[in-house]
Every structure is written in structure tokens, then in C-alpha cells.
Amino acid sequence: MEDAARKKLEETTRWEPGETEARIFAGWMEGGYFHPEATGTADENYSVAIPPPNVTGVLHMGHALNGSMQDALVRMNRMSGKNTLWILGMDHAGIATQTVVEKRLKSEGISRHEIGREAFTERVWEWKEEFGGSIREQYQRLGASVDYERERFTLDDGYARAVRKIFTSLYEKGYIYRDHYMVNWDPGSQSAISDLEVVNEERTDTLYSVDYPVEGSDQVLTVATVRPETMMADTAVAVNPEDERYADLIGSHCILPLVGRRLLIIADDHVDIEFGTGALKITPGHDVNDFEIGRRHGLEEISVIGEDGRMTAMAGKRFEGMTVAEAQVEVVKALKEEGVLSGEEEYVHSVPFSERSGERIEPLISLQWFCRMEELAAPAIEAVKDGRVNISPGQWKGVYLDWMDNIRPWCVSRQLWWGHRIPVWYRGDETYVGETKPEGEGWIQDEDVLDTWFSSAIWPFATLGWPDDTAELKAFYPTDFLTTAREILFLWVARMIMTGIEFAGDVPFKDVYVHSVIQARDGRRMSKSLGTGIDPLGEIDEHGADALRFGLLAMSSTQDVRYSDPKVQQGRDLATKLWNASRLILLNTEDPADRTIPDQPIALEDRWILSRLESTIATVTRLINEYDFAHAAQELYSFVFSDLCDWYLEIAKPRIYDGDPEVARVLLGTLERTLALAHPVMPFVTEAIWEYHPYRDGHLVVHSFPRSESERISQSVETEVGEAIALTRKLRGWRDMAGVPPKILLQAKGDASTIPEFVARLGRVDIGAHKGEVVATVAGFGILASDELDMNAINERIAVRRGKIEAEIRKIEGKLGNQKFVDNAPAEVVAEEREKLEQLRRELDELG
RNA sequence: GGGCGGUUAGCUCAGUUGGAAGAGCACCUGCUUUACACGCAGGGGGUCACUGGUUCGAGCCCAGUACCGCCCA
């Protein structure tokens, strides 16, 4: 090591992420390690497509978690020698982005309608150029080893061509069609939105009872509704066919109050006999269920609410132009005037809202483009059933299949300006669907754009150059795995599987891991609007990227978890620990002539740490491959803190300071393998330490990932050292109990040659053929009386200890005295209990 | 309304096929031990939500109850 480097290492007693991370990252970028050649086949290569963050986005904790998981796997595979691509990109995020830019314009006093479509989309592009880059920087801060040179955007030219081809192809296959259908109309964004973008919330409304007179009779049918303002669009009243009260009315008519229209009384199973009076007004134009009933019975579909959220002319002169809320008040007033309002009561029910705009959804019938899903779903169901796509944890497989089995048509058109314009042109009665504008004059393109998820659905292959037959596709499709939040399992994952099979000829990934949701510290959802979000960049500033990555992986789980600051701190502690342990090793060893780890180390502790190292490598690798990141992080932590630092380094210190060449080989080799093992989780600190390592011949990011050498794992060595450690702890515990200051060396009678040397040293006991009064026996060694011993404390503690052991002995004796236990339990369990009993009795004897 | 998940130490979470409950943090007691106080050593702390059942034995399996959360309608 050069003097300057040595000096720096000597002086730096902490890992300082802030000063180092950017430099380390720049080194990786310079090396071009994240930008693989498109060579080889997808089978031999490793690839991952990042869930594209929204361009509107600021990196949030979900991205950070997802990125930490994917990067761990990507780095591990890259180090394992695979040609590895992790593709980065951004989603144009139709509604979200349009909303952001509209808000901006609004603050300048401009509406998008004033400047027009072209100027507006221009503004969005400008905005994208300005802010889109920040996502990239944020991923770099996290240390994500994505291919920054292959970045894609779901609205770039090549991608747009792929989208048009998909749409056209689906149309030609007959899956895409245009229809008047009930959609979730979002008055906020002035667009239809899909079922999946609707959130239901509990609301308390008034349930009104309205009397509908039956034609040619004195009878009235009382119907209950929370939406009296839609009654002008009623076209029937329905009762349950089993409902005897109304059996004779089926087929006759009643009269719609305020309007005077004759409404047929129909029978339909959907009607709940118990609810209200058992008679349901049917409004096919403004209610999803009523729409279904209406289609079943061939009812007329009337709209009294327009796309602007105001009452139309069909609602009648008195209500035309009113907002829905105003109309409700006025309709109730009118019903009172007519004397047909027979009841009002509070009613709690769930009401649909737009996830994006937050406004109450208005179910409307409108002309939209739809995609029929059954044919696309069938092979995607098969792929998951037969395991070509593996979804874990297992319960999500069921959720996926259940949703796919009941899949409904997908409304793919959106009344927005920002997005992929639907590739359909109209001229008079003619309709043309194609990838480019048709020949001839007078063609006008459809005004709508496609649902953002329509373009996200083809992400894994569109990013690789589909529909062209590119080297990238050949080398990296299908990808290997996907981590995702469960909320987009349907919106995104399912659709990628469908389009992947249909268009790219294979499933888009082999493994889907549905990760947990990290909640805010208080258990609420992390959300910008609630102000509960925790900024990952702030956490990185404070603790370093490695700490955040470790923390997120350590707190991740299959169930939702609260954000845990202590876990991030644990990550920071681990980084510091690695740093300092490395200082001890690197500053006190000479670069050995033989850089290999000795095959047959002489020292017991050397064989022990190498055994622990190799089994940790095996365990951590397996856990990461199983996506059990939390336990992988835990294993790393306890290996470094406990095995390596608390025990091995302490045991080996005298030899280290003596310059023992064999211990140097063990230490430097162990450090090399430990750094490489930890690198996928904590890339920065490991790379920084590697810079000081004498074996370094390039960046750690492309160093080979350790493969566990199982021949070094020795159960007998681990047991032997494990027992010696337990013994050391016993001696230390006894000392502490006896109130002996750490500086005082205790004297004990015994044969020191029966135990490893370090026991007495670390236990701070002088074991030998001493003479004197034995006051206690600890693990077979007689502690000699001395002035430092607090005999009162000792006697008190011995009494407590004895009580505990005796209780335990009684418990086990009871168990072994139970004939049923002895007869039925497996022999080894019984033997274990007997062994335990023996040990406790021995311990009791020792206490004297 | 249907489905899924959760309830374990003060907090956040682990807990393999049923053999007697763990981690990190917090807490208490020591320690300026020349890698690290973001450290070291030692220690206390749990009727595993509740009620039944199966079993020699249940945090784990079965049935039910309560509360919390999520998804779908």
C-alpha cells in the first residue's frame, strides 16, 4: 500500500459515504460495466427490465426497495460471469403527467384548451426534458447498476411504433373493437378510466324512497335510491322473480314521477329482496349494474348527465345545466312538491372515486375502444399454471389466476392529449386502423390516446427493439425476473405476460416476486398527499446508499412492514464495521507471496472462520436466489459482526500483530470473499474497501462472485469452536456476576491444555496448576478466592441460578416420567431430553 | 357481499416438516481493551390476540371469536 493510501486509511475511522459514493459510481460508469454487448442468448444471459417509473416521479421508497432487490440480483449475476442487462426507462404516465403539466399551466393562468393540443403536448415534452433526467440521477444515487446507455421512454419513436403495431394487430385479430359501453367517467380528468384506476371509499349518503305509481291502479311501487338525480334516466323498475309481493305486477307498468314516462316492471335475479322495498329503479345510463340489467332486458339507455358532469337536456328544462349535486337537491325538492318522496335515511355505502383526480366517478355510457381479453388471457393462465412464469409468494399465483379467470374487457381509450394517439382514422363513415395514416385526403385521426398501461404492457420486449428482430431481443428476451408491488399485478404484470406470449413469442420473465409494501413509520400508507412519504434521497444523504439498501432489504418481507429506521442504522453500522475490520486487516498484514487461502490451515480458528465463511456464502447466495432478502441481509450482518469481528479477529489478533504469514493469507482471502459476497447488497463500501486490498486487479463490481467451497465447511470444527466460545462466555458471565473488574486477571485451577488457547485469554482467566481456595467451579475450572470477588453477589446469583436450573430439571423429569411421551416421541427427541437433563444436573453440581 | 393476509419482547419484525421462542433497536450494568463508542463485554424482559379441539407434546395443525390491513365486486 502506498504511504498516502495507508495514511488515509489509518486516519479514517468511519465509512464516509457522502464523500465517496459519487466517485465510486463514476468509476463504474467509466468502466462501462453496466452496458453489456448484445451477444449470446437469453438462456445464457441475465436480464431484468426495471418497472418504469413515471416521468412525473420523484424516486419513492417503493422504487428504492424494488431497485435494491433487483440490483442485488443483477450485481450477483453479473459478478457470476453472466452477460447482464438491467434495462432502465421511464413511463410517460398519461393522466399523471398531463395533470402535473395542467396544474403548472393553471398557475400561469392558462388552460390547455386555450393553447390547443399541439402546443400543450409540446409543453409536456419540454417538461419531460427538464425533469425526466432526475429519475436517472436518483437511481444512480441508489447505486443501481442499470444500463444508463440503453434508457428507453414509453413514448419515444421506436416504442411508439411498437405500440401502433400492437394495436393494429389486436384489431386485425378482432380483439379490439369500439362500443357504446358503460365506463368509469372521471369528471376530473375528463376521461374514461379503467376499473383498476377506480378506488372505492365508504361514504354516508341519504337513501331516498320514492313512490312510483303503478299504472291503472292505486298501488305505488316504492324504490330506494341514493341518486335521485339520475331518475330521469330510469327505463324500468325491477323486482326479484322470487318475490311474491310483486309477482302479479311483473309485465305491467308504473309511471316515472317528474317525467311521466311509462316504466316496464321487470324481473331480474340481481334484485335483492331484502334491500329497501325489494323494488329497484333501473337506470342503464348511469349505473353499472343497471346497465347490465338493461342489456339483458333490452332496455333503452338514456343519459341525463353529460361528460362535463352537468345535467343534459334529457334531464328536462328544470334541471338542465345543473351540476349533479345541484340537481340532486332540486330533484328532491321536486319530488316533495309532487308528494312522492316517502322516506329519507342515512346510508353508508361504497362510492367509486378516481385514483388520479380524486373526483367521484360518474358511470356514463360512452363510445370507447375496448380490448377483449379472453383469448389473450388463456395462454397467460396456462403459462402460470405450468410454471413457465413462477409467481411468488405462492398466494399471489392464486390471486392472479382468479383475476385472469374472470377477466373483463379492457377500455383502452383515454380522453387525454398526452399519450399514444390511437392509430385509427375516420373519413365520413369509413374507419381505418393501421400503423400509419392512410392514403388519400380527408382522414381525421381519433382524438383519444391509449391507456398508459397499454404501452407499459409491452415493456420487456418493446425496450429491446421489438418489432425489429434485434440482437438485444435475441440476447435478453425473455428476461429473468421481475419484482413488483402487488397493486400492479393486474395493471401491469398480467398484461405483460399476455402481450409477451402473443407478440414476442414467449413469456416476458420467468420469475415474478411480489414484494411487501413499506408503510410509513406509523403504519399508514406512504403517500405524497398524506405527507407520509419518506424520501429515499434524504435517507441516502443521512446514512449512505448502502445503509438504505441494506435497511430496505432487511425490513422487506412478504407481508407489509413499517419503515424501520433502526434497520437502516443497522446497515450503516455494518458498513462501518466492514470498513474498520478491513482497516485492521489491511493495515496489519503484508501482501503474502502466496495469495491463496491455505488448503489445510494449522490453526483451529482459521479452519473455523473459513468454515463459517463458506457456509455463509452458501446461505446468502441461496437466500438471494430465493428472494429472501431480509434473511440474506441478516446472515451477512451476523457473519461480519459476530463470527468475523467479535470472535475471529479477536482470537487472531496476536498472530496478526506478529505478522504470521498464514493468518495474513486467511485474512486477506476471507476479506476478499466477504467483500464480493456483500457487494450486491452494499456496493459502495465494498468497492471502496477493495481499492485498498493488495489483491485488487480491477473493480469489485466485476470481480467474480464467490462460490461456496463446501470442502472447507467442517461441522466438527464449528462444534469445537462453538463450544469454546460458549465456555468463554460462561467465564465472562461469571466474572461480571462476581463483580470482578475487567482488568483483573482471575486465577483458576485446571488444565489449560484441554481447551483452545483463546478461551482463557478472551475470558481473562489464568488457568493453571494454582493453589488456593476454590470458591466456585465454572465449566470445570475452579475459580480461586481473591479480594476482588464480591462474595455476596456471587452467593445471591448462585441461588437464583440454582432455582432456575432446578425448575428446569423438574420440568424435564416430569416429561420423561410421562410414559406416553417416552413411548410416542421419536427416540432422538427422548434422548435429547435425557442429555439435557444430565447437563443440567452437572451444572447444578458445579454450583456447589 | 366474496377472498386473502396479519395479531409473537417496550418498538419493528423473524420463527424451516409440530419437540418447548429469536434478531435489531430500546432498556439496565460495566469498559477511554492501540480496527471500530456507528464500538466491546455482561444482563433483564414474552400466558406467542382470545376460546375450544387434535396430539405424549401446539407460536406452528383444525374449528370458531375479536380487532387491524389489503384485494375484488
mmCIF file of N, CA and C in Angstrom, chain A residues 284-386:
data_model
loop_
_atom_site.group_PDB
_atom_site.id
_atom_site.type_symbol
_atom_site.label_atom_id
_atom_site.label_comp_id
_atom_site.label_asym_id
_atom_site.label_seq_id
_atom_site.Cartn_x
_atom_site.Cartn_y
_atom_site.Cartn_z
ATOM 1 N N PRO A 284 -80.105 2.400 -16.775
ATOM 2 C CA PRO A 284 -78.990 1.798 -17.516
ATOM 3 C C PRO A 284 -77.932 2.818 -17.930
ATOM 4 N N GLY A 285 -78.302 4.075 -18.020
ATOM 5 C CA GLY A 285 -77.347 5.068 -18.471
ATOM 6 C C GLY A 285 -76.383 5.538 -17.395
ATOM 7 N N HIS A 286 -76.682 5.246 -16.140
ATOM 8 C CA HIS A 286 -75.861 5.838 -15.083
ATOM 9 C C HIS A 286 -75.514 4.919 -13.929
ATOM 10 N N ASP A 287 -75.680 3.649 -14.145
ATOM 11 C CA ASP A 287 -75.294 2.729 -13.089
ATOM 12 C C ASP A 287 -74.799 1.436 -13.717
ATOM 13 N N VAL A 288 -73.691 0.934 -13.209
ATOM 14 C CA VAL A 288 -73.056 -0.225 -13.826
ATOM 15 C C VAL A 288 -73.957 -1.456 -13.789
ATOM 16 N N ASN A 289 -74.541 -1.716 -12.626
ATOM 17 C CA ASN A 289 -75.401 -2.897 -12.515
ATOM 18 C C ASN A 289 -76.651 -2.749 -13.365
ATOM 19 N N ASP A 290 -77.204 -1.538 -13.337
ATOM 20 C CA ASP A 290 -78.403 -1.290 -14.120
ATOM 21 C C ASP A 290 -78.114 -1.417 -15.610
ATOM 22 N N PHE A 291 -76.914 -1.044 -15.975
ATOM 23 C CA PHE A 291 -76.504 -1.171 -17.372
ATOM 24 C C PHE A 291 -76.545 -2.643 -17.795
ATOM 25 N N GLU A 292 -76.010 -3.498 -16.937
ATOM 26 C CA GLU A 292 -76.001 -4.937 -17.223
ATOM 27 C C GLU A 292 -77.436 -5.465 -17.326
ATOM 28 N N ILE A 293 -78.261 -5.042 -16.361
ATOM 29 C CA ILE A 293 -79.650 -5.489 -16.369
ATOM 30 C C ILE A 293 -80.346 -4.982 -17.634
ATOM 31 N N GLY A 294 -80.044 -3.733 -17.949
ATOM 32 C CA GLY A 294 -80.653 -3.136 -19.136
ATOM 33 C C GLY A 294 -80.308 -3.902 -20.401
ATOM 34 N N ARG A 295 -79.032 -4.281 -20.515
ATOM 35 C CA ARG A 295 -78.622 -5.036 -21.703
ATOM 36 C C ARG A 295 -79.321 -6.400 -21.736
ATOM 37 N N ARG A 296 -79.507 -6.988 -20.561
ATOM 38 C CA ARG A 296 -80.175 -8.298 -20.507
ATOM 39 C C ARG A 296 -81.623 -8.203 -20.973
ATOM 40 N N HIS A 297 -82.230 -7.075 -20.655
ATOM 41 C CA HIS A 297 -83.665 -6.955 -20.956
ATOM 42 C C HIS A 297 -83.936 -6.063 -22.162
ATOM 43 N N GLY A 298 -82.899 -5.623 -22.816
ATOM 44 C CA GLY A 298 -83.077 -4.801 -24.000
ATOM 45 C C GLY A 298 -83.704 -3.441 -23.707
ATOM 46 N N LEU A 299 -83.338 -2.850 -22.581
ATOM 47 C CA LEU A 299 -83.946 -1.573 -22.205
ATOM 48 C C LEU A 299 -83.260 -0.406 -22.920
ATOM 49 N N GLU A 300 -84.013 0.666 -23.013
ATOM 50 C CA GLU A 300 -83.462 1.878 -23.600
ATOM 51 C C GLU A 300 -82.406 2.462 -22.656
ATOM 52 N N GLU A 301 -81.339 3.060 -23.236
ATOM 53 C CA GLU A 301 -80.284 3.659 -22.416
ATOM 54 C C GLU A 301 -80.328 5.177 -22.582
ATOM 55 N N ILE A 302 -80.699 5.860 -21.525
ATOM 56 C CA ILE A 302 -80.854 7.317 -21.589
ATOM 57 C C ILE A 302 -79.752 7.960 -20.740
ATOM 58 N N SER A 303 -79.179 9.056 -21.256
ATOM 59 C CA SER A 303 -78.185 9.781 -20.483
ATOM 60 C C SER A 303 -78.735 11.136 -20.069
ATOM 61 N N VAL A 304 -78.700 11.411 -18.788
ATOM 62 C CA VAL A 304 -79.133 12.727 -18.330
ATOM 63 C C VAL A 304 -77.965 13.510 -17.744
ATOM 64 N N ILE A 305 -76.800 12.854 -17.664
ATOM 65 C CA ILE A 305 -75.606 13.547 -17.179
ATOM 66 C C ILE A 305 -74.578 13.532 -18.301
ATOM 67 N N GLY A 306 -73.992 14.684 -18.567
ATOM 68 C CA GLY A 306 -73.026 14.784 -19.646
ATOM 69 C C GLY A 306 -71.605 14.549 -19.159
ATOM 70 N N GLU A 307 -70.675 14.528 -20.105
ATOM 71 C CA GLU A 307 -69.287 14.273 -19.753
ATOM 72 C C GLU A 307 -68.684 15.410 -18.928
ATOM 73 N N ASP A 308 -69.349 16.570 -18.963
ATOM 74 C CA ASP A 308 -68.864 17.688 -18.154
ATOM 75 C C ASP A 308 -69.403 17.622 -16.726
ATOM 76 N N GLY A 309 -70.160 16.569 -16.440
ATOM 77 C CA GLY A 309 -70.679 16.431 -15.086
ATOM 78 C C GLY A 309 -71.930 17.265 -14.840
ATOM 79 N N ARG A 310 -72.509 17.769 -15.900
ATOM 80 C CA ARG A 310 -73.737 18.570 -15.740
ATOM 81 C C ARG A 310 -74.923 17.871 -16.384
ATOM 82 N N MET A 311 -76.114 18.259 -15.929
ATOM 83 C CA MET A 311 -77.332 17.624 -16.432
ATOM 84 C C MET A 311 -77.558 18.053 -17.883
ATOM 85 N N THR A 312 -77.980 17.096 -18.681
ATOM 86 C CA THR A 312 -78.221 17.381 -20.092
ATOM 87 C C THR A 312 -79.676 17.784 -20.312
ATOM 88 N N ALA A 313 -79.978 18.096 -21.559
ATOM 89 C CA ALA A 313 -81.349 18.467 -21.925
ATOM 90 C C ALA A 313 -82.315 17.332 -21.627
ATOM 91 N N MET A 314 -81.844 16.112 -21.728
ATOM 92 C CA MET A 314 -82.717 14.962 -21.473
ATOM 93 C C MET A 314 -83.234 14.957 -20.037
ATOM 94 N N ALA A 315 -82.562 15.683 -19.159
ATOM 95 C CA ALA A 315 -82.975 15.718 -17.761
ATOM 96 C C ALA A 315 -84.203 16.606 -17.568
ATOM 97 N N GLY A 316 -84.511 17.379 -18.597
ATOM 98 C CA GLY A 316 -85.658 18.278 -18.507
ATOM 99 C C GLY A 316 -85.193 19.690 -18.220
ATOM 100 N N LYS A 317 -86.040 20.628 -18.612
ATOM 101 C CA LYS A 317 -85.652 22.040 -18.541
ATOM 102 C C LYS A 317 -85.285 22.494 -17.142
ATOM 103 N N ARG A 318 -86.033 21.964 -16.159
ATOM 104 C CA ARG A 318 -85.817 22.435 -14.794
ATOM 105 C C ARG A 318 -84.403 22.138 -14.296
ATOM 106 N N PHE A 319 -83.814 21.023 -14.819
ATOM 107 C CA PHE A 319 -82.522 20.569 -14.271
ATOM 108 C C PHE A 319 -81.352 20.781 -15.227
ATOM 109 N N GLU A 320 -81.642 21.048 -16.449
ATOM 110 C CA GLU A 320 -80.583 21.147 -17.448
ATOM 111 C C GLU A 320 -79.516 22.162 -17.023
ATOM 112 N N GLY A 321 -78.249 21.739 -17.170
ATOM 113 C CA GLY A 321 -77.154 22.657 -16.884
ATOM 114 C C GLY A 321 -76.681 22.626 -15.449
ATOM 115 N N MET A 322 -77.479 22.031 -14.582
ATOM 116 C CA MET A 322 -77.052 21.969 -13.177
ATOM 117 C C MET A 322 -75.945 20.943 -13.011
ATOM 118 N N THR A 323 -75.122 21.144 -11.967
ATOM 119 C CA THR A 323 -74.180 20.075 -11.630
ATOM 120 C C THR A 323 -74.988 18.944 -11.005
ATOM 121 N N VAL A 324 -74.362 17.810 -10.904
ATOM 122 C CA VAL A 324 -75.031 16.645 -10.353
ATOM 123 C C VAL A 324 -75.511 16.924 -8.926
ATOM 124 N N ALA A 325 -74.648 17.587 -8.152
ATOM 125 C CA ALA A 325 -75.011 17.872 -6.766
ATOM 126 C C ALA A 325 -76.206 18.823 -6.682
ATOM 127 N N GLU A 326 -76.160 19.846 -7.529
ATOM 128 C CA GLU A 326 -77.285 20.800 -7.535
ATOM 129 C C GLU A 326 -78.575 20.104 -7.951
ATOM 130 N N ALA A 327 -78.433 19.245 -8.949
ATOM 131 C CA ALA A 327 -79.605 18.552 -9.467
ATOM 132 C C ALA A 327 -80.229 17.669 -8.399
ATOM 133 N N GLN A 328 -79.365 17.057 -7.577
ATOM 134 C CA GLN A 328 -79.920 16.181 -6.543
ATOM 135 C C GLN A 328 -80.844 16.970 -5.611
ATOM 136 N N VAL A 329 -80.367 18.140 -5.199
ATOM 137 C CA VAL A 329 -81.159 18.979 -4.306
ATOM 138 C C VAL A 329 -82.488 19.351 -4.963
ATOM 139 N N GLU A 330 -82.370 19.725 -6.220
ATOM 140 C CA GLU A 330 -83.552 20.205 -6.938
ATOM 141 C C GLU A 330 -84.547 19.067 -7.205
ATOM 142 N N VAL A 331 -84.028 17.899 -7.521
ATOM 143 C CA VAL A 331 -84.906 16.754 -7.781
ATOM 144 C C VAL A 331 -85.649 16.374 -6.501
ATOM 145 N N VAL A 332 -84.916 16.372 -5.367
ATOM 146 C CA VAL A 332 -85.567 16.038 -4.100
ATOM 147 C C VAL A 332 -86.689 17.037 -3.813
ATOM 148 N N LYS A 333 -86.380 18.301 -4.116
ATOM 149 C CA LYS A 333 -87.389 19.348 -3.907
ATOM 150 C C LYS A 333 -88.623 19.067 -4.764
ATOM 151 N N ALA A 334 -88.375 18.732 -6.015
ATOM 152 C CA ALA A 334 -89.468 18.463 -6.949
ATOM 153 C C ALA A 334 -90.282 17.260 -6.506
ATOM 154 N N LEU A 335 -89.599 16.236 -5.996
ATOM 155 C CA LEU A 335 -90.301 15.031 -5.542
ATOM 156 C C LEU A 335 -91.200 15.364 -4.360
ATOM 157 N N LYS A 336 -90.701 16.257 -3.495
ATOM 158 C CA LYS A 336 -91.505 16.675 -2.343
ATOM 159 C C LYS A 336 -92.749 17.406 -2.822
ATOM 160 N N GLU A 337 -92.532 18.268 -3.812
ATOM 161 C CA GLU A 337 -93.660 19.033 -4.354
ATOM 162 C C GLU A 337 -94.735 18.093 -4.898
ATOM 163 N N GLU A 338 -94.283 17.040 -5.537
ATOM 164 C CA GLU A 338 -95.251 16.079 -6.089
ATOM 165 C C GLU A 338 -95.793 15.150 -5.030
ATOM 166 N N GLY A 339 -95.184 15.191 -3.866
ATOM 167 C CA GLY A 339 -95.658 14.347 -2.776
ATOM 168 C C GLY A 339 -95.330 12.878 -2.943
ATOM 169 N N VAL A 340 -94.261 12.573 -3.672
ATOM 170 C CA VAL A 340 -93.920 11.167 -3.887
ATOM 171 C C VAL A 340 -92.667 10.749 -3.115
ATOM 172 N N LEU A 341 -92.112 11.687 -2.364
ATOM 173 C CA LEU A 341 -90.922 11.327 -1.575
ATOM 174 C C LEU A 341 -91.411 10.766 -0.250
ATOM 175 N N SER A 342 -91.225 9.477 -0.066
ATOM 176 C CA SER A 342 -91.827 8.849 1.107
ATOM 177 C C SER A 342 -90.831 8.511 2.204
ATOM 178 N N GLY A 343 -89.566 8.788 1.987
ATOM 179 C CA GLY A 343 -88.628 8.491 3.073
ATOM 180 C C GLY A 343 -87.218 8.979 2.776
ATOM 181 N N GLU A 344 -86.502 9.287 3.853
ATOM 182 C CA GLU A 344 -85.088 9.654 3.748
ATOM 183 C C GLU A 344 -84.378 9.018 4.927
ATOM 184 N N GLU A 345 -83.270 8.369 4.677
ATOM 185 C CA GLU A 345 -82.485 7.847 5.799
ATOM 186 C C GLU A 345 -80.996 7.864 5.425
ATOM 187 N N GLU A 346 -80.181 7.882 6.466
ATOM 188 C CA GLU A 346 -78.734 7.845 6.227
ATOM 189 C C GLU A 346 -78.329 6.474 5.729
ATOM 190 N N TYR A 347 -77.362 6.450 4.860
ATOM 191 C CA TYR A 347 -76.987 5.184 4.256
ATOM 192 C C TYR A 347 -75.489 5.187 3.968
ATOM 193 N N VAL A 348 -74.810 4.185 4.514
ATOM 194 C CA VAL A 348 -73.363 4.079 4.295
ATOM 195 C C VAL A 348 -73.108 3.064 3.185
ATOM 196 N N HIS A 349 -72.416 3.486 2.178
ATOM 197 C CA HIS A 349 -72.117 2.561 1.080
ATOM 198 C C HIS A 349 -70.785 2.945 0.456
ATOM 199 N N SER A 350 -70.283 2.087 -0.426
ATOM 200 C CA SER A 350 -69.004 2.416 -1.025
ATOM 201 C C SER A 350 -69.219 3.109 -2.363
ATOM 202 N N VAL A 351 -68.427 4.148 -2.560
ATOM 203 C CA VAL A 351 -68.605 5.037 -3.693
ATOM 204 C C VAL A 351 -67.295 5.068 -4.494
ATOM 205 N N PRO A 352 -67.392 4.989 -5.819
ATOM 206 C CA PRO A 352 -66.163 4.985 -6.612
ATOM 207 C C PRO A 352 -65.581 6.378 -6.814
ATOM 208 N N PHE A 353 -64.251 6.455 -6.668
ATOM 209 C CA PHE A 353 -63.547 7.702 -6.934
ATOM 210 C C PHE A 353 -62.408 7.445 -7.907
ATOM 211 N N SER A 354 -62.000 8.499 -8.594
ATOM 212 C CA SER A 354 -60.858 8.372 -9.487
ATOM 213 C C SER A 354 -59.583 8.394 -8.677
ATOM 214 N N GLU A 355 -58.761 7.397 -8.917
ATOM 215 C CA GLU A 355 -57.489 7.315 -8.213
ATOM 216 C C GLU A 355 -56.625 8.541 -8.533
ATOM 217 N N ARG A 356 -56.778 9.040 -9.747
ATOM 218 C CA ARG A 356 -55.915 10.132 -10.207
ATOM 219 C C ARG A 356 -56.409 11.500 -9.762
ATOM 220 N N SER A 357 -57.666 11.810 -10.138
ATOM 221 C CA SER A 357 -58.139 13.168 -9.880
ATOM 222 C C SER A 357 -58.806 13.287 -8.514
ATOM 223 N N GLY A 358 -59.171 12.141 -7.949
ATOM 224 C CA GLY A 358 -59.833 12.174 -6.667
ATOM 225 C C GLY A 358 -61.319 12.466 -6.760
ATOM 226 N N GLU A 359 -61.822 12.712 -7.971
ATOM 227 C CA GLU A 359 -63.240 13.047 -8.094
ATOM 228 C C GLU A 359 -64.110 11.797 -8.146
ATOM 229 N N ARG A 360 -65.371 12.017 -7.788
ATOM 230 C CA ARG A 360 -66.303 10.907 -7.771
ATOM 231 C C ARG A 360 -66.569 10.447 -9.202
ATOM 232 N N ILE A 361 -66.458 9.153 -9.397
ATOM 233 C CA ILE A 361 -66.664 8.584 -10.727
ATOM 234 C C ILE A 361 -68.127 8.709 -11.139
ATOM 235 N N GLU A 362 -68.325 9.118 -12.385
ATOM 236 C CA GLU A 362 -69.674 9.176 -12.934
ATOM 237 C C GLU A 362 -69.798 8.055 -13.957
ATOM 238 N N PRO A 363 -70.534 7.009 -13.646
ATOM 239 C CA PRO A 363 -70.674 5.955 -14.647
ATOM 240 C C PRO A 363 -71.514 6.478 -15.813
ATOM 241 N N LEU A 364 -70.910 6.470 -16.984
ATOM 242 C CA LEU A 364 -71.597 7.005 -18.164
ATOM 243 C C LEU A 364 -71.473 6.014 -19.303
ATOM 244 N N ILE A 365 -72.429 6.101 -20.221
ATOM 245 C CA ILE A 365 -72.283 5.305 -21.431
ATOM 246 C C ILE A 365 -71.574 6.177 -22.444
ATOM 247 N N SER A 366 -70.490 5.636 -22.960
ATOM 248 C CA SER A 366 -69.809 6.456 -23.953
ATOM 249 C C SER A 366 -69.136 5.562 -24.980
ATOM 250 N N LEU A 367 -68.721 6.172 -26.077
ATOM 251 C CA LEU A 367 -68.140 5.426 -27.183
ATOM 252 C C LEU A 367 -66.638 5.307 -26.947
ATOM 253 N N GLN A 368 -66.183 4.103 -26.747
ATOM 254 C CA GLN A 368 -64.782 3.895 -26.395
ATOM 255 C C GLN A 368 -64.220 2.694 -27.144
ATOM 256 N N TRP A 369 -62.896 2.630 -27.138
ATOM 257 C CA TRP A 369 -62.229 1.447 -27.686
ATOM 258 C C TRP A 369 -61.985 0.436 -26.572
ATOM 259 N N PHE A 370 -62.267 -0.803 -26.892
ATOM 260 C CA PHE A 370 -62.093 -1.870 -25.908
ATOM 261 C C PHE A 370 -61.221 -2.973 -26.478
ATOM 262 N N CYS A 371 -60.636 -3.719 -25.567
ATOM 263 C CA CYS A 371 -59.907 -4.911 -25.997
ATOM 264 C C CYS A 371 -60.502 -6.111 -25.278
ATOM 265 N N ARG A 372 -60.917 -7.082 -26.068
ATOM 266 C CA ARG A 372 -61.454 -8.315 -25.498
ATOM 267 C C ARG A 372 -60.273 -9.122 -24.968
ATOM 268 N N MET A 373 -60.390 -9.697 -23.805
ATOM 269 C CA MET A 373 -59.211 -10.260 -23.148
ATOM 270 C C MET A 373 -59.163 -11.790 -23.080
ATOM 271 N N GLU A 374 -60.288 -12.457 -23.283
ATOM 272 C CA GLU A 374 -60.305 -13.905 -23.041
ATOM 273 C C GLU A 374 -59.219 -14.647 -23.812
ATOM 274 N N GLU A 375 -59.090 -14.339 -25.115
ATOM 275 C CA GLU A 375 -58.137 -15.083 -25.941
ATOM 276 C C GLU A 375 -56.698 -14.810 -25.511
ATOM 277 N N LEU A 376 -56.452 -13.562 -25.072
ATOM 278 C CA LEU A 376 -55.100 -13.221 -24.620
ATOM 279 C C LEU A 376 -54.819 -13.841 -23.261
ATOM 280 N N ALA A 377 -55.871 -13.939 -22.476
ATOM 281 C CA ALA A 377 -55.681 -14.427 -21.106
ATOM 282 C C ALA A 377 -55.401 -15.927 -21.066
ATOM 283 N N ALA A 378 -56.058 -16.678 -21.945
ATOM 284 C CA ALA A 378 -55.964 -18.137 -21.853
ATOM 285 C C ALA A 378 -54.519 -18.654 -21.808
ATOM 286 N N PRO A 379 -53.665 -18.277 -22.763
ATOM 287 C CA PRO A 379 -52.290 -18.784 -22.684
ATOM 288 C C PRO A 379 -51.500 -18.210 -21.506
ATOM 289 N N ALA A 380 -51.896 -17.017 -21.060
ATOM 290 C CA ALA A 380 -51.195 -16.408 -19.918
ATOM 291 C C ALA A 380 -51.583 -17.132 -18.628
ATOM 292 N N ILE A 381 -52.778 -17.687 -18.612
ATOM 293 C CA ILE A 381 -53.188 -18.509 -17.467
ATOM 294 C C ILE A 381 -52.384 -19.806 -17.483
ATOM 295 N N GLU A 382 -52.297 -20.401 -18.666
ATOM 296 C CA GLU A 382 -51.528 -21.634 -18.821
ATOM 297 C C GLU A 382 -50.079 -21.462 -18.366
ATOM 298 N N ALA A 383 -49.484 -20.349 -18.805
ATOM 299 C CA ALA A 383 -48.062 -20.120 -18.520
ATOM 300 C C ALA A 383 -47.780 -20.103 -17.023
ATOM 301 N N VAL A 384 -48.728 -19.570 -16.257
ATOM 302 C CA VAL A 384 -48.535 -19.526 -14.816
ATOM 303 C C VAL A 384 -48.868 -20.884 -14.205
ATOM 304 N N LYS A 385 -49.894 -21.524 -14.739
ATOM 305 C CA LYS A 385 -50.262 -22.849 -14.207
ATOM 306 C C LYS A 385 -49.141 -23.860 -14.425
ATOM 307 N N ASP A 386 -48.518 -23.814 -15.617
ATOM 308 C CA ASP A 386 -47.496 -24.834 -15.871
ATOM 309 C C ASP A 386 -46.099 -24.392 -15.416
#
